[in-house]
Short mmCIF file of C-alpha atoms and ligand atoms in Angstrom, two decimals:
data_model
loop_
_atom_site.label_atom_id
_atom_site.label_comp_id
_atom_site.label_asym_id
_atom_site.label_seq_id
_atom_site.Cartn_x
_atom_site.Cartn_y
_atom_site.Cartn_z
CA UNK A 1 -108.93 -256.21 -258.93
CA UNK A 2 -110.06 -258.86 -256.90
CA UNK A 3 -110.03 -262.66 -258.36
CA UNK A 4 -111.55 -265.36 -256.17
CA UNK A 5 -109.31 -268.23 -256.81
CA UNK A 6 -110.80 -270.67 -253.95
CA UNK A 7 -110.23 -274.26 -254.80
CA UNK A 8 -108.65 -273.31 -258.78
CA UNK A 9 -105.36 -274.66 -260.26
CA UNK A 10 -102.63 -271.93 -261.12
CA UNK A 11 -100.84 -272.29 -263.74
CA UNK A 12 -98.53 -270.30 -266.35
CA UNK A 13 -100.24 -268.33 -269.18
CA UNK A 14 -100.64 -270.82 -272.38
CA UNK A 15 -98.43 -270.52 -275.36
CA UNK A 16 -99.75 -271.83 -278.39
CA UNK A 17 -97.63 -272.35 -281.72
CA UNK A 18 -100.10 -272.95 -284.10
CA UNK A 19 -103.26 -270.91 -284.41
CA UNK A 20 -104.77 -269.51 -287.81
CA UNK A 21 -105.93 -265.97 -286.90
CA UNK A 22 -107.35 -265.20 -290.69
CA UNK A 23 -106.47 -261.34 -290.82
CA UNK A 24 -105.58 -260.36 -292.82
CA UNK A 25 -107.67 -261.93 -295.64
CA UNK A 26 -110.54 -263.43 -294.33
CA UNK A 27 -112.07 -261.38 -291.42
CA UNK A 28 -115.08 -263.26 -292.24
CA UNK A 29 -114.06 -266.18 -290.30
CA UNK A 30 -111.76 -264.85 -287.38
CA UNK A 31 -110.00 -261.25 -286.63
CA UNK A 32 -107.15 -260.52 -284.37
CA UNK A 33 -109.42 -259.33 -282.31
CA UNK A 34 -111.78 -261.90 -282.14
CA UNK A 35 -109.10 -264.36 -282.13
CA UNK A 36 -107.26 -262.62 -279.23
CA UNK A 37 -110.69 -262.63 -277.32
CA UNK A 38 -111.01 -266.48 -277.76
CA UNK A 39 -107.24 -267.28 -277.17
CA UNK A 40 -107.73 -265.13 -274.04
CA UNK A 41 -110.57 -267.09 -272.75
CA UNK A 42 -109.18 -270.41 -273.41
CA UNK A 43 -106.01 -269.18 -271.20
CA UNK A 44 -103.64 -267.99 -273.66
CA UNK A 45 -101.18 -265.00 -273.40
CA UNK A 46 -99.23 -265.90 -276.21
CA UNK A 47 -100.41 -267.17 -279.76
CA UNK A 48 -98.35 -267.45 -282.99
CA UNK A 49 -99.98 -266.66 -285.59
CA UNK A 50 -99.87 -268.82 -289.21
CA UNK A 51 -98.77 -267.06 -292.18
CA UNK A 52 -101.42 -268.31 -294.84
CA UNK A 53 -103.09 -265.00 -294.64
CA UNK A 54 -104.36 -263.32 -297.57
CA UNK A 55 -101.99 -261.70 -298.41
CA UNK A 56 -99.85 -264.65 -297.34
CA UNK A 57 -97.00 -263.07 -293.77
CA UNK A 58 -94.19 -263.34 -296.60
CA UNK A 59 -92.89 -260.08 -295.96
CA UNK A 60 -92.31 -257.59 -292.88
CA UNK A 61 -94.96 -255.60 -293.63
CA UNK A 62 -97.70 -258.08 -292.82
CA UNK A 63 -95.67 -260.13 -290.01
CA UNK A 64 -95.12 -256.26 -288.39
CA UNK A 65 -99.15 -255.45 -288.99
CA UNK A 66 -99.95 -258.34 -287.11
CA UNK A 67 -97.51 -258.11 -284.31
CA UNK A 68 -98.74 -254.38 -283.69
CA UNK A 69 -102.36 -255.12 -284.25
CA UNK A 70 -102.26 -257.97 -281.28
CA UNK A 71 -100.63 -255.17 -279.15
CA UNK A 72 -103.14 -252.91 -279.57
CA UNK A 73 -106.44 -255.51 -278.75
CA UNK A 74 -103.96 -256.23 -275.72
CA UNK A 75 -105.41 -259.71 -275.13
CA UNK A 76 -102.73 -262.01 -275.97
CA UNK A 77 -99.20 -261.45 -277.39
CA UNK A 78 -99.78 -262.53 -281.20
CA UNK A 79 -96.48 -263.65 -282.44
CA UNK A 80 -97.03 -263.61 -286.39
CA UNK A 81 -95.45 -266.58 -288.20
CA UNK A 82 -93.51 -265.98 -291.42
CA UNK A 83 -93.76 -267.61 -294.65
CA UNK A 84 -90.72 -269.60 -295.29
CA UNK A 85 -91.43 -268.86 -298.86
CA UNK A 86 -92.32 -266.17 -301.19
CA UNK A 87 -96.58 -267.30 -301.63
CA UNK A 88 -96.54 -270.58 -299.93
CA UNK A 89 -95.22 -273.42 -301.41
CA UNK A 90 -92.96 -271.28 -303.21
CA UNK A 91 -89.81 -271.68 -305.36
CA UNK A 92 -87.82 -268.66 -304.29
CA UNK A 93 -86.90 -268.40 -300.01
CA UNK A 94 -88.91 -265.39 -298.33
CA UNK A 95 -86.82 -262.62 -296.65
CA UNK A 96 -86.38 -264.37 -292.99
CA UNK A 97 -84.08 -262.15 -291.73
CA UNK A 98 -86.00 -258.77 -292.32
CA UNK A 99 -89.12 -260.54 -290.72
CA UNK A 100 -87.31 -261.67 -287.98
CA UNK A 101 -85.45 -258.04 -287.18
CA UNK A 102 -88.64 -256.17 -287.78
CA UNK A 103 -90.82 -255.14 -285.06
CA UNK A 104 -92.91 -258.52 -284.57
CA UNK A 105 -89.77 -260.41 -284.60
CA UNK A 106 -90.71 -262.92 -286.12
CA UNK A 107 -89.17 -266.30 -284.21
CA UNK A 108 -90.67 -268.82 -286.67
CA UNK A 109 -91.48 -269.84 -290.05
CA UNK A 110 -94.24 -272.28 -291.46
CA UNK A 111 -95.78 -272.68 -295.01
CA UNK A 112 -98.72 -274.65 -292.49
CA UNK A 113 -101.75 -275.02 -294.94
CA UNK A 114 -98.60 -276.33 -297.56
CA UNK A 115 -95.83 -279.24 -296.95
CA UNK A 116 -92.51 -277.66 -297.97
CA UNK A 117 -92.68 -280.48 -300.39
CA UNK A 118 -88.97 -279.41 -302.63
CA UNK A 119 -86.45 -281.18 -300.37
CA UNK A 120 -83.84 -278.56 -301.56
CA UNK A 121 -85.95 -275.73 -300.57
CA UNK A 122 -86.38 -277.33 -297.11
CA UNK A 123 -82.55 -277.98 -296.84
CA UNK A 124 -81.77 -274.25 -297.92
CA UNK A 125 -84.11 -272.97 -295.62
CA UNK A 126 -83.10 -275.42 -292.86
CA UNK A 127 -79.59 -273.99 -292.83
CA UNK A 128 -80.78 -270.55 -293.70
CA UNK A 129 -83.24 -270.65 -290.21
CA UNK A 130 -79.89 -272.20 -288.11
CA UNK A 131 -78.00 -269.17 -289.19
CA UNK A 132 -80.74 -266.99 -288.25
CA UNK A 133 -81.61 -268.98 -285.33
CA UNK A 134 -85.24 -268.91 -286.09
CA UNK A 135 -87.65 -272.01 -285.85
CA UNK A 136 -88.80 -273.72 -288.97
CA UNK A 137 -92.51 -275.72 -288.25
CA UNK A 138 -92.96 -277.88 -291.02
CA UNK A 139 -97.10 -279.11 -291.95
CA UNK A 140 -95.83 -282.61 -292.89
CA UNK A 141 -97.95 -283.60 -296.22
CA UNK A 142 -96.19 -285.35 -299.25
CA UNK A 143 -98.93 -284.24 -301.38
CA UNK A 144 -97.57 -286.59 -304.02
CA UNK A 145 -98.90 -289.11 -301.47
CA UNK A 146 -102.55 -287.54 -301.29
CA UNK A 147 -105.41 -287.73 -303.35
CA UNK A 148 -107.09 -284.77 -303.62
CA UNK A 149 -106.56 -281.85 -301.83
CA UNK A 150 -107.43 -283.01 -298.65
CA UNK A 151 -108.12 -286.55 -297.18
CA UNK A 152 -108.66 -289.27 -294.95
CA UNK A 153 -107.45 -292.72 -293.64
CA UNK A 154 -108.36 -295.75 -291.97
CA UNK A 155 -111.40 -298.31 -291.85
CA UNK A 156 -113.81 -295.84 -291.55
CA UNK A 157 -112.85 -293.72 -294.34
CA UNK A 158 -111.96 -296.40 -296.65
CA UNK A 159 -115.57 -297.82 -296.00
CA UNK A 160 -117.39 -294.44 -296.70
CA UNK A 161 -114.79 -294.34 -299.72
CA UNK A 162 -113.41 -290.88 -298.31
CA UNK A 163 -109.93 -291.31 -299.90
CA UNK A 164 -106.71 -290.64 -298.80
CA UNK A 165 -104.04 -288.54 -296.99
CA UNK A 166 -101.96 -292.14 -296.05
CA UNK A 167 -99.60 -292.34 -292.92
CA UNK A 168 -96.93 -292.22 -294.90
CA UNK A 169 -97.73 -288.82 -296.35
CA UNK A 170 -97.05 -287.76 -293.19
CA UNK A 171 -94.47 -289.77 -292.04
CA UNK A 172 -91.94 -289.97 -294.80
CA UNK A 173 -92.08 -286.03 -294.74
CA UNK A 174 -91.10 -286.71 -290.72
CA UNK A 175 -88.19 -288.96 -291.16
CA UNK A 176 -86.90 -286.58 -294.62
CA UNK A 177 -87.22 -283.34 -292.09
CA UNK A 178 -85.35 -285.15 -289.66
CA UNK A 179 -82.24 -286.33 -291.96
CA UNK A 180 -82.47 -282.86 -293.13
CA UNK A 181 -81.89 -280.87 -290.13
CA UNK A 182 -79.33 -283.66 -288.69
CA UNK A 183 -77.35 -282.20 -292.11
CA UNK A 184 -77.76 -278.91 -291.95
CA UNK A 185 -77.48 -278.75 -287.91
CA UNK A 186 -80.91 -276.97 -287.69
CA UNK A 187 -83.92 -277.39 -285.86
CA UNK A 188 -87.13 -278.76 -286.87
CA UNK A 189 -90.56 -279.14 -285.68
CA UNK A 190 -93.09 -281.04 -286.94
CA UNK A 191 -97.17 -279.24 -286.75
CA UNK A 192 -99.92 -281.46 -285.74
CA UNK A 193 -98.71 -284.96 -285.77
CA UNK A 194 -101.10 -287.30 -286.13
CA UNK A 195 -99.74 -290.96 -286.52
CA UNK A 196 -98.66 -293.56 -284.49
CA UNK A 197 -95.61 -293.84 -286.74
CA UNK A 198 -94.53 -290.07 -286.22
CA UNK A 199 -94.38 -291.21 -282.67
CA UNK A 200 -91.48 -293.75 -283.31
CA UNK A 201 -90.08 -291.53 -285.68
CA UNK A 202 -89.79 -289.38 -283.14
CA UNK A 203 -88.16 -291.31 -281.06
CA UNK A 204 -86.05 -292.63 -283.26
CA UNK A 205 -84.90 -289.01 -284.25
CA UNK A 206 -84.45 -288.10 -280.78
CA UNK A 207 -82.10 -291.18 -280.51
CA UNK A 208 -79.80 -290.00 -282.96
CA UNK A 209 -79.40 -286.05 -280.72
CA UNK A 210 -81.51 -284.69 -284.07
CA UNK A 211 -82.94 -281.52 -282.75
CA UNK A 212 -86.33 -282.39 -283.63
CA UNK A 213 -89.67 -281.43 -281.76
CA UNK A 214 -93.62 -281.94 -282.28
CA UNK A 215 -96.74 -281.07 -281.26
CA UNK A 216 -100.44 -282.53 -281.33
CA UNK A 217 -103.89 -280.62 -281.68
CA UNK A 218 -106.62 -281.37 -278.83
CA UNK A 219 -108.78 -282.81 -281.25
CA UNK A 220 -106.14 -285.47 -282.82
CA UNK A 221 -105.84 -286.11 -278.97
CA UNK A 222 -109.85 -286.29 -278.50
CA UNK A 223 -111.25 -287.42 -281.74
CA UNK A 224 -111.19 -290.26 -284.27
CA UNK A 225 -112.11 -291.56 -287.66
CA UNK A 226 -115.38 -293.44 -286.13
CA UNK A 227 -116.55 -289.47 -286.43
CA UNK A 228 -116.37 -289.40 -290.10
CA UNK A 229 -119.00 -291.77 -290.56
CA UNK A 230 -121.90 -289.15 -290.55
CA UNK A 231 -120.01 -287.24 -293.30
CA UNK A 232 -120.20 -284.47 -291.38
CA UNK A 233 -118.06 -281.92 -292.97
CA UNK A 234 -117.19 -280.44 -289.45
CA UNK A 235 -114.93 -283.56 -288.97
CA UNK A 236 -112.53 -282.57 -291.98
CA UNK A 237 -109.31 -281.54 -291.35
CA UNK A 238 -105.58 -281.08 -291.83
CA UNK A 239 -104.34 -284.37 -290.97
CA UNK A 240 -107.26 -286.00 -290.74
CA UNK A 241 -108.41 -287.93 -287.54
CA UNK A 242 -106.90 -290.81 -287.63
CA UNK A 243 -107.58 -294.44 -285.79
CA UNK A 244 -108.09 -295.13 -282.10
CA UNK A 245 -104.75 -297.03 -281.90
CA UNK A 246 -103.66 -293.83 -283.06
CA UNK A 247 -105.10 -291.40 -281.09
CA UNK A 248 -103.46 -293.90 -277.90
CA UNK A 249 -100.35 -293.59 -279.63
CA UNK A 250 -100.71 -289.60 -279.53
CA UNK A 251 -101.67 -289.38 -275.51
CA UNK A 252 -98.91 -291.91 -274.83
CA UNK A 253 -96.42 -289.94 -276.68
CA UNK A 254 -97.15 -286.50 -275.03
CA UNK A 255 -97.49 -288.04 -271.90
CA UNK A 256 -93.55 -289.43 -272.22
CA UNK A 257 -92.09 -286.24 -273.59
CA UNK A 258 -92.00 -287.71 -277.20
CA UNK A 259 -94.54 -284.98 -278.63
CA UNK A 260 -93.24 -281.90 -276.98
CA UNK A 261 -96.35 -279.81 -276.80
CA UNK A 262 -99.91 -279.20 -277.59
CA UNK A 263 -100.70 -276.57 -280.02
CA UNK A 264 -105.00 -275.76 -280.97
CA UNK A 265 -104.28 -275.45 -285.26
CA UNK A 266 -107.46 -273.17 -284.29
CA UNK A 267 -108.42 -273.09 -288.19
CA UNK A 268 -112.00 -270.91 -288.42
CA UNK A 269 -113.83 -271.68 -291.70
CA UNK A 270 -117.38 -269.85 -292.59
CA UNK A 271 -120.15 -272.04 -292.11
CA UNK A 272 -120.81 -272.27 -295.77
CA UNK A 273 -117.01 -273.70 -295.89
CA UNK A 274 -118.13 -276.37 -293.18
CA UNK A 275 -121.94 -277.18 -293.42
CA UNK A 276 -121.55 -278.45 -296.98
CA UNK A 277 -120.95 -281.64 -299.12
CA UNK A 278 -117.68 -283.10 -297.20
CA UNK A 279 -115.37 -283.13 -300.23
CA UNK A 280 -115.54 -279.79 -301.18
CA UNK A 281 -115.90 -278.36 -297.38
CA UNK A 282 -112.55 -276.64 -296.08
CA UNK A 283 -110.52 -278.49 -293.64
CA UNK A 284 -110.00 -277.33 -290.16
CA UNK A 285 -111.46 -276.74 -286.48
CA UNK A 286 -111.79 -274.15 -283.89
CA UNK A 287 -109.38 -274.88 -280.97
CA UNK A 288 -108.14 -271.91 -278.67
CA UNK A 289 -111.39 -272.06 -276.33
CA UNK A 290 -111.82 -276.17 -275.76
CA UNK A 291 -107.45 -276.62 -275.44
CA UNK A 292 -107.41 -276.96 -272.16
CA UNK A 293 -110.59 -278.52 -271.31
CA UNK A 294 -110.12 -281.13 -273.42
CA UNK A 295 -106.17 -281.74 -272.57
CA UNK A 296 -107.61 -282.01 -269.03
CA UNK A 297 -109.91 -284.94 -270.21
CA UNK A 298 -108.32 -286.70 -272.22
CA UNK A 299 -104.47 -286.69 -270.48
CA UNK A 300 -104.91 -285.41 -266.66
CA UNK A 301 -108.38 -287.80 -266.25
CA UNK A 302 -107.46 -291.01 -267.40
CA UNK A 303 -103.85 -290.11 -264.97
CA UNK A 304 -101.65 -289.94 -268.04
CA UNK A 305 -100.28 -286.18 -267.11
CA UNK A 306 -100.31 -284.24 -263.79
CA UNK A 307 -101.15 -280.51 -263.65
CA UNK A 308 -97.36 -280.09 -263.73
CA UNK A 309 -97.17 -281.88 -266.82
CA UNK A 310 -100.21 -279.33 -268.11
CA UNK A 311 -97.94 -276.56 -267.80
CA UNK A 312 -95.16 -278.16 -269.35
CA UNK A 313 -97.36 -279.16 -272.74
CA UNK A 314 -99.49 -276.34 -272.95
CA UNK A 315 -96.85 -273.33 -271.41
CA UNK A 316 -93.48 -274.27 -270.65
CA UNK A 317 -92.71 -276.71 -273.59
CA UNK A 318 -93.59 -274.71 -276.70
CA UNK A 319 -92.19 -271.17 -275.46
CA UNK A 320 -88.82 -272.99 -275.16
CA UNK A 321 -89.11 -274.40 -278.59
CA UNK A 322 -89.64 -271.13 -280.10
CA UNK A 323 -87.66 -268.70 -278.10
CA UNK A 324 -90.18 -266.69 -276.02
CA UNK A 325 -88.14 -265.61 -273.35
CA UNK A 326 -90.67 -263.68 -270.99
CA UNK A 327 -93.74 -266.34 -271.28
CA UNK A 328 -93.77 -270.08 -270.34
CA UNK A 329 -91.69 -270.73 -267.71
CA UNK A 330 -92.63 -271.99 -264.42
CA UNK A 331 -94.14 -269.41 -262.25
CA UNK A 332 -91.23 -268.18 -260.03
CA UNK A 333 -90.77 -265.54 -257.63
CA UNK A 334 -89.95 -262.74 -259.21
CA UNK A 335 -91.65 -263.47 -262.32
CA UNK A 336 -94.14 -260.83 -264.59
CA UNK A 337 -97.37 -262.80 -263.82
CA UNK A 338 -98.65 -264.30 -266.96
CA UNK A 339 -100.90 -266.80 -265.70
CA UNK A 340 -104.18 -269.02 -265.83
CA UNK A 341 -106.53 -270.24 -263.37
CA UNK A 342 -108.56 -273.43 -264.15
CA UNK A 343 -111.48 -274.58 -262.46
CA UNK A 344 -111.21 -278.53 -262.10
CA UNK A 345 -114.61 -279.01 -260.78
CA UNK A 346 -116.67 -277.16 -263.58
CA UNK A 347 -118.31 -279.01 -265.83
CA UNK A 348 -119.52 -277.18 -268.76
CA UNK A 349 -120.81 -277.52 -272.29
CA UNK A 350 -119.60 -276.40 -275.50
CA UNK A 351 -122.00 -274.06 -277.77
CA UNK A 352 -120.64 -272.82 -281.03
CA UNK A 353 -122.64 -269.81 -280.53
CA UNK A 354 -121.34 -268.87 -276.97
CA UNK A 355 -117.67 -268.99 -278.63
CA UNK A 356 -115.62 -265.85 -279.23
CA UNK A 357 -114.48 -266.48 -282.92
CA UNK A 358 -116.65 -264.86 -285.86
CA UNK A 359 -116.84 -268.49 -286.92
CA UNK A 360 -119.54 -271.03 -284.72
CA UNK A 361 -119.21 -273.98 -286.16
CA UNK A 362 -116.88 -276.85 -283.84
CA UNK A 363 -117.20 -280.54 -283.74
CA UNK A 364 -117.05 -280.08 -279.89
CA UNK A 365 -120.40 -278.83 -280.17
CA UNK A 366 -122.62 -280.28 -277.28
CA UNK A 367 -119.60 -281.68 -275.48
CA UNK A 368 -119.29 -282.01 -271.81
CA UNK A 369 -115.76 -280.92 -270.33
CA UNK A 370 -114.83 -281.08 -266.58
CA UNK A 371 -112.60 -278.13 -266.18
CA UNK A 372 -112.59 -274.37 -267.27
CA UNK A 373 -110.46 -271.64 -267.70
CA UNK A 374 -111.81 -268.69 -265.30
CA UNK A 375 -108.90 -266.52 -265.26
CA UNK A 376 -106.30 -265.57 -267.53
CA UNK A 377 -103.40 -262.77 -266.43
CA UNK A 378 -101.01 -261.09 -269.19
CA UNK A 379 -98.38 -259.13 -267.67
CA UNK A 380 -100.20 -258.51 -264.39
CA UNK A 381 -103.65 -257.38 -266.22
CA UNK A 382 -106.48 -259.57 -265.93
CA UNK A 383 -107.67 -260.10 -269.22
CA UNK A 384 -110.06 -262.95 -268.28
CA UNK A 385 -112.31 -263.07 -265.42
CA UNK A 386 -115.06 -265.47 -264.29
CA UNK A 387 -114.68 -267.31 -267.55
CA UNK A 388 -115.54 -263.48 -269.33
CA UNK A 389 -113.13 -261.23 -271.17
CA UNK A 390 -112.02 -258.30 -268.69
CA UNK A 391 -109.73 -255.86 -270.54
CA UNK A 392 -108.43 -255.17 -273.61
CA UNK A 393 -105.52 -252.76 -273.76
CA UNK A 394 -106.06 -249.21 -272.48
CA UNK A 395 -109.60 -249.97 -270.32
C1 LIG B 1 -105.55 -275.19 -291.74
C2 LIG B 1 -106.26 -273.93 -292.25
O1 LIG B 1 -107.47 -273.98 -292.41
O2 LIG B 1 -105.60 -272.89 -292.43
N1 LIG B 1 -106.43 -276.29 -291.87
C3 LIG B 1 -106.37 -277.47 -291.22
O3 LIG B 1 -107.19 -278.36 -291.48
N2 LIG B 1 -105.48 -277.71 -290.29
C4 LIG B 1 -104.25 -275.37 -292.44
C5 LIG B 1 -103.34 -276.34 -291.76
O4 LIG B 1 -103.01 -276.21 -290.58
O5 LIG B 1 -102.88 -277.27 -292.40
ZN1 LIG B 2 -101.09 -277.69 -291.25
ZN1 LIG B 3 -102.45 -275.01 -289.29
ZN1 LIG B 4 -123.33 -266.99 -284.89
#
């Protein structure tokens, strides 16, 4: 199997902590399979999978169906995420340590979709997880703090009178998260942060030795709230995109080490979800195939990360944080090659319709990126090749 890798960037297979895969439940909008294909192509081999499935991954049997399911598309390892309670944004803790010894062993838990709002629920499973030593990601909301079910922020916003998921909905879930796991001598990290604020925070956490990590989304990296003022309903999502100062606030941050990683929050919605009046649309973007293009543009362009840096954010960083001991680190001699190559020189534009997902719809759509995965290795298998998916498992 012969890859032509003249004048392409190698680097270590992605690892993304945050993707919403939608089986099972809503196989409408994205399947394993699908997803694997898209994750695949935007130079995954490892995803973890959120756990606001229908049914919700609250038990072993559905973390275990989607562990075993990845394995046999064979595209990308698909690391399912548990519930951290029984439903989300439950009352009653889910059973952590049978998902985590079962066969997808599951490594972390997230209500994402829901803010573990109940401070003693967070505590209790804060010092549960430390026992365990499993991760708990935490989709920082106070929805107390949020009007509506989902909203937006800033001049823009306020202007169009789309109102409000505040700062300090965010934020005052980021500095109670970090108190908490200082207490209970846990770890925490924080899903797609969004704020200039959660930046200090983060700092400030970090300050105190509170074992505390973050990650931001491509398009909270790419995008702000200047897009909301077509109302177009492709724009909404979980935060919402926030100001420009912010979005500066967000590069600078990942570019010093302050936000540990990026991570897609690849949320598929049907288009009747996202072509519709924006406040009843569903929040949430398509992410695995544009990561890397657009971490290229936005961070490696403007000089604010070097390719190693790329690795770091979008490999090494987030398998550390959650424990994957055979993806992520820097290629070595010796090592299982799970690898990407990325064309630097290969400009290219995005087409909803060209993507792998079931669902078409991005806000990328018509966007010109300068680089592009071509080849993606898991475990020695090429499972992406000129930019096309090679082979699933068993071909
Ligand atoms: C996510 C989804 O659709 O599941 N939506 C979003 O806007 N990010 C849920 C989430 O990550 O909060
Ligand atoms: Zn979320
Ligand atoms: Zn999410
Ligand atoms: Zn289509």
């Amino acid at each position: 199997e012969v890859v032509d890798a003249r004048g392409q960037i190698l680097l270590p297979g992605f690892v993304d902590m945050h993707t919403h895969l939608r089986e099972p439940g809503r196989e409408d909008t994205e399947t394993i399979e699908s997803g694997s294909a898209a994750a695949a192509l935007g130079g995954y081999t490892a995803v973890f999978a959120m756990a606001n499935t229908d049914p919700v991954a609250d038990s072993v049997v559905v973390t275990d169906h989607v562990w075993r399911r990845g394995q046999e598309v064979g595209l990308v390892d698909v690391h399912p995420v548990g519930a951290i309670t029984v439903g989300l944004k439950g009352k009653q803790l889910a059973e952590m340590a049978t998902m985590a010894a079962g066969i997808g062993r599951v490594k972390m838990f997230s209500d994402d979709g829901h803010c573990v709002d109940d401070p003693l629920i967070m505590r209790r499973a804060l010092e549960y997880s430390s026992s365990l030593g499993v991760l708990i990601a935490q989709h920082a909301e106070e929805p107390r703090l949020t009007v509506g079910a989902v909203a937006h922020e800033g001049p823009t916003a306020a202007r169009l009178g789309l109102a409000g998921w505040p700062r300090a909905a965010e934020e005052s879930i980021v500095a109670r998260d970090a108190l908490l796991a200082r207490d209970a001598g846990a770890r925490v990290h924080i899903c797609h942060a969004s704020t200039a604020g959660t930046v200090e925070l983060m700092k400030w956490a970090r300050g105190q030795g509170i074992s505390i990590t973050a990650e931001v989304t491509p398009h909270h990296l790419l995008l702000d709230d200047s897009r909301l003022e077509t109302y177009d309903a492709i724009n909404k999502v979980n935060p919402p995109l926030r100001e420009k100062s912010d979005v500066d606030a967000l590069r600078k941050g990942l570019a010093d080490g302050v936000i540990d990683c990026v991570a897609t929050d690849h949320a598929p919605h049907a288009e009747q979800d996202k072509c519709c009046e924006f406040s009843i649309a569903r929040p949430g973007m398509l992410g695995l195939e544009t990561a890397l293009s657009i971490v290229v543009d936005t961070m490696v362009t403007p000089g604010l990360l070097d390719w190693r840096g790329v690795a770091r954010v979008m490999s090494e960083r987030p398998a550390e944080i959650v424990g994957l001991v055979d993806q992520g680190r820097p290629i070595e001699v010796g090592e299982i090659a799970n690898l990407t190559l990325v064309d630097a020189n290969s400009s290219w534009t995005v087409s909803g319709e060209k993507l792998a997902s079931v669902a078409h719809n991005t806000p990328f759509e018509d966007m010109t990126f300068s680089s592009k995965v071509t080849t993606t290795v898991l475990r020695g298998r090429i499972t992406v090749r000129d930019g096309v998916v090679a082979n699933r498992a068993g071909e």
